mmCIF file of C-alpha atoms in Angstrom:
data_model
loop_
_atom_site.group_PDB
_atom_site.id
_atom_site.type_symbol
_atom_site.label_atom_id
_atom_site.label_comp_id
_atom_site.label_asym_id
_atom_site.label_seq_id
_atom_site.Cartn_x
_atom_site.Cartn_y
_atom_site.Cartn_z
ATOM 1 C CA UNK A 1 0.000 0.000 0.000
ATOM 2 C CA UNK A 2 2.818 2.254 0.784
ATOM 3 C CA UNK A 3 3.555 2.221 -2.983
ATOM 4 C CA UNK A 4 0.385 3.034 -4.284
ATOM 5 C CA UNK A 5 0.168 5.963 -2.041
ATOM 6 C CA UNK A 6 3.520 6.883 -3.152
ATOM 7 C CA UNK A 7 2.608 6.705 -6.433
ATOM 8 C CA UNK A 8 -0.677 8.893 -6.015
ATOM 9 C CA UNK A 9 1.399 11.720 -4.262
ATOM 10 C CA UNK A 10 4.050 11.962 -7.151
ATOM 11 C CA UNK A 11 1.339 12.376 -9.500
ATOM 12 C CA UNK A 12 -0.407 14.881 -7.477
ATOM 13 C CA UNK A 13 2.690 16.892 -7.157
ATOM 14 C CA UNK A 14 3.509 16.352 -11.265
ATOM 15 C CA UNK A 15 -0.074 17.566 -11.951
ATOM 16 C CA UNK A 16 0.078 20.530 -9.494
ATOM 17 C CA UNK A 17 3.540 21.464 -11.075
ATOM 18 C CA UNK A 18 2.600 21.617 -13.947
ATOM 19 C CA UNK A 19 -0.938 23.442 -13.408
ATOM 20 C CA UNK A 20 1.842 25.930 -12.280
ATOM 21 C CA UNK A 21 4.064 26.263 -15.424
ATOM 22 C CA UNK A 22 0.592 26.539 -16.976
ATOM 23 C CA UNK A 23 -0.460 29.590 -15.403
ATOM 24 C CA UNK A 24 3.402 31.240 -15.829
ATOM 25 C CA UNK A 25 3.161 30.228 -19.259
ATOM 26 C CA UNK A 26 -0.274 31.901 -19.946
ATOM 27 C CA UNK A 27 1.140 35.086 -17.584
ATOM 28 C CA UNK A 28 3.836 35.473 -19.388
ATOM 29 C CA UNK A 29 2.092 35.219 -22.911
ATOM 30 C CA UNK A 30 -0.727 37.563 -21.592
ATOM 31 C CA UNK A 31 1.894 40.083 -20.714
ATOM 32 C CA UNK A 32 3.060 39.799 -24.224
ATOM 33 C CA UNK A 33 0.060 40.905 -25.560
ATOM 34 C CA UNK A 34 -0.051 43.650 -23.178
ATOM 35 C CA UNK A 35 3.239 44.943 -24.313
ATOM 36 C CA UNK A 36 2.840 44.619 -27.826
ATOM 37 C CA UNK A 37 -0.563 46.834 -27.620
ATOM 38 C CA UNK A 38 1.114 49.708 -25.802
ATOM 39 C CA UNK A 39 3.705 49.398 -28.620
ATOM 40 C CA UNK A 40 1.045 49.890 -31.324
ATOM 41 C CA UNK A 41 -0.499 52.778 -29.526
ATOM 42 C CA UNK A 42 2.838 54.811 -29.364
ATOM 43 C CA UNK A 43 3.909 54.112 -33.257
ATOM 44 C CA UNK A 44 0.694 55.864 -34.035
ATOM 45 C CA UNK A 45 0.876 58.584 -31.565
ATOM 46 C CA UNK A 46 4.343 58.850 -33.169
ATOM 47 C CA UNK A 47 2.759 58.669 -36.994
ATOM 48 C CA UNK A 48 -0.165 60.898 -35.783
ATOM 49 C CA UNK A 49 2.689 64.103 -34.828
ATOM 50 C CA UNK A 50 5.325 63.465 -37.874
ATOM 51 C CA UNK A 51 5.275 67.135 -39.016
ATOM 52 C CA UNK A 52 5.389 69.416 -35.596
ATOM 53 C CA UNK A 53 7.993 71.883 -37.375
ATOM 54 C CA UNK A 54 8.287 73.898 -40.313
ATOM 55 C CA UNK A 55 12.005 75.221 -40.962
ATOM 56 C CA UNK A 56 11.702 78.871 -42.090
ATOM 57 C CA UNK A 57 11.707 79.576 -45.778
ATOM 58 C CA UNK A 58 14.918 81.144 -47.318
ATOM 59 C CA UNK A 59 18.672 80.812 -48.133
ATOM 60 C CA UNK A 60 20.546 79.026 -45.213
ATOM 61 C CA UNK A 61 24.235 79.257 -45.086
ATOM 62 C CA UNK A 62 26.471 76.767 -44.161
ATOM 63 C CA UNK A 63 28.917 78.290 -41.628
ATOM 64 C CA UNK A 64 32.189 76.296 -42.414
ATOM 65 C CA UNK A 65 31.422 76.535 -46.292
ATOM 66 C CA UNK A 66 29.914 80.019 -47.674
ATOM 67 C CA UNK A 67 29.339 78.095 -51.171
ATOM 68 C CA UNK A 68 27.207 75.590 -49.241
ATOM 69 C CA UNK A 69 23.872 76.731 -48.566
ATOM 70 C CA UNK A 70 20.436 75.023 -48.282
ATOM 71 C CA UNK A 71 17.448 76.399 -49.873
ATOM 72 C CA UNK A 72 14.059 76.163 -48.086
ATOM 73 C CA UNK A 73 11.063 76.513 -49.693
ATOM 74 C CA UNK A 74 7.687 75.061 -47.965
ATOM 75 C CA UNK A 75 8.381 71.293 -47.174
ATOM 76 C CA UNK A 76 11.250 71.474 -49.770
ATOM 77 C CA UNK A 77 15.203 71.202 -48.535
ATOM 78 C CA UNK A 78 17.276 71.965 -52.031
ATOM 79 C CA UNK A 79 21.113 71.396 -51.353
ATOM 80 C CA UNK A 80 22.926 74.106 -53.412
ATOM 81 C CA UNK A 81 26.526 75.127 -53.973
ATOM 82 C CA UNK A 82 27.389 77.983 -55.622
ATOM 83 C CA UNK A 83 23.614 78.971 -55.511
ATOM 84 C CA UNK A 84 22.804 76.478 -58.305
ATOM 85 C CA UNK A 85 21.005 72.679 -57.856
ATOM 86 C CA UNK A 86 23.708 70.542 -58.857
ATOM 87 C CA UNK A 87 21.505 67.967 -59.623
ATOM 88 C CA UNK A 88 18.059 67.005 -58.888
ATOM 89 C CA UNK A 89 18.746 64.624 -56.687
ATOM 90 C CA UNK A 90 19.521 67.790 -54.745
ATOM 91 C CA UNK A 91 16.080 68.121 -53.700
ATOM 92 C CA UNK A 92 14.312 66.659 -50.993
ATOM 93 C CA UNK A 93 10.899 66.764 -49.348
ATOM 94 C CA UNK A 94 11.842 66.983 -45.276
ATOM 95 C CA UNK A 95 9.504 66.362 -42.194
ATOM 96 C CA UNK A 96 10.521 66.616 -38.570
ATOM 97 C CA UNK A 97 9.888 63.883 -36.319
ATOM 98 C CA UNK A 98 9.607 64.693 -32.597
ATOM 99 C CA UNK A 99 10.654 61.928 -30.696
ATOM 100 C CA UNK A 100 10.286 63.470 -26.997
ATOM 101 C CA UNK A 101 8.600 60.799 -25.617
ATOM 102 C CA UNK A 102 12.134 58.304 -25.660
ATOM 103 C CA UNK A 103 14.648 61.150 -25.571
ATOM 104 C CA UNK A 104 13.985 64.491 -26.151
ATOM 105 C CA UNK A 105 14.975 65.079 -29.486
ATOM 106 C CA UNK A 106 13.648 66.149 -33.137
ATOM 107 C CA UNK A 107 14.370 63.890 -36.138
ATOM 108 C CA UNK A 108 14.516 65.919 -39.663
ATOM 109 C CA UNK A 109 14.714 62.911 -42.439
ATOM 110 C CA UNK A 110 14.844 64.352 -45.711
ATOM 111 C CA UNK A 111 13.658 61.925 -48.720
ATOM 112 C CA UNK A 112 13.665 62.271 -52.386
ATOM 113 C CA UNK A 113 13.082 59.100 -54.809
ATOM 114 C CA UNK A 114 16.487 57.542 -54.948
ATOM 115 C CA UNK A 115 18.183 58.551 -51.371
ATOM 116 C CA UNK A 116 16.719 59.085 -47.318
ATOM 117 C CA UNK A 117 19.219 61.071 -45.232
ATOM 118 C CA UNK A 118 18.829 61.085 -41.156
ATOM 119 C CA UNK A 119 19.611 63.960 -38.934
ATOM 120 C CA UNK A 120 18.839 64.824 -35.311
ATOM 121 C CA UNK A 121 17.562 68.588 -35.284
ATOM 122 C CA UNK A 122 19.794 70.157 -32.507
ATOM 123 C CA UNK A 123 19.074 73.690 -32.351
ATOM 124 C CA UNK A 124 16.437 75.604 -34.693
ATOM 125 C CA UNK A 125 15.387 79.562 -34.896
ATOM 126 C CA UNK A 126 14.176 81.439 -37.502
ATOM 127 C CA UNK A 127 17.634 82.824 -37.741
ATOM 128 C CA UNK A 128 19.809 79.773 -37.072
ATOM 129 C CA UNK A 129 19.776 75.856 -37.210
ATOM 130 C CA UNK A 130 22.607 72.870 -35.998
ATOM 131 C CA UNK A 131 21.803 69.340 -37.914
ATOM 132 C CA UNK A 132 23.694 66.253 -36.917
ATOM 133 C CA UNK A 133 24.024 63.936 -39.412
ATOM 134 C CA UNK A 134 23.557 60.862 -37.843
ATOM 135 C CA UNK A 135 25.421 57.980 -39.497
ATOM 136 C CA UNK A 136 28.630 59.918 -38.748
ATOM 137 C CA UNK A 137 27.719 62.450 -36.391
ATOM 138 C CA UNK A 138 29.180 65.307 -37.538
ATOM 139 C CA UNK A 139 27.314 68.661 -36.674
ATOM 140 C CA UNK A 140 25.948 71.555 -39.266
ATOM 141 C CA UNK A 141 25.190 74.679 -38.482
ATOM 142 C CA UNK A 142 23.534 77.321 -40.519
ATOM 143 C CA UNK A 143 22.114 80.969 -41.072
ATOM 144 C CA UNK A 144 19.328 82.176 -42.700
ATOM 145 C CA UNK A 145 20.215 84.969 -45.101
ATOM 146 C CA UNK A 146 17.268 85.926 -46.964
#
């Protein structure tokens, strides 16, 4: 008898143990769920506030290269040098991305049909903006002059 109520213990334990890993399992799978709805929620508040700022039209000049300058017209960044488009894939359509709910900063991707360049918006006024250009990190600063 001894055996048998051996027995009827170990499988009452394996049962309970693994009525346990059951409920983890469906916790853990539950919580899942959980986290990948909050995710969906802030990629559209994100997509819902893409363009917060508008650069101010003009001339911008680059302040390391006078020949450099960026011309702004509506949602329109044109890279000029010399004050003549080099090329049309000098012109880009830009929107500003701000990403303060992570980290505090403005993302300004600029996109035409063959190229996407990334920079984190440092410092903007009508009068003055610093880009970083984030693949290398190397800063830009520039003046409005018209």
């Amino acid at each position: 008898m001894p055996n048998i109520t051996m027995k009827i213990k170990n499988l009452i334990f394996m049962i309970i143990g693994l009525f346990i890993l059951g409920i983890g399992y469906l916790y853990s799978f539950a919580s899942g769920v959980k986290n990948d709805s909050i995710n969906k929620r802030y990629e559209l508040k994100l997509k819902d506030s893409i363009i917060l700022l508008k650069i101010t039209n003009g001339l911008w000049i680059h302040s390391e290269d006078s020949l450099a300058t960026v011309k702004i017209d509506g949602f329109q960044w044109i890279f000029q040098y010399k004050n003549e488009i080099t090329d049309s894939t000098d012109i880009y359509d830009y929107q500003i991305i701000d990403k303060t709910i992570e980290n505090k900063i403005k993302s300004l991707t600029l996109t035409n049909k063959s190229d996407t360049l990334e920079y984190e918006l440092d410092y903007l006024t009508d009068k003055n903006m610093t880009l970083i250009y984030l693949p290398r990190g190397n800063f830009h600063n520039y003046t409005r002059i018209d």
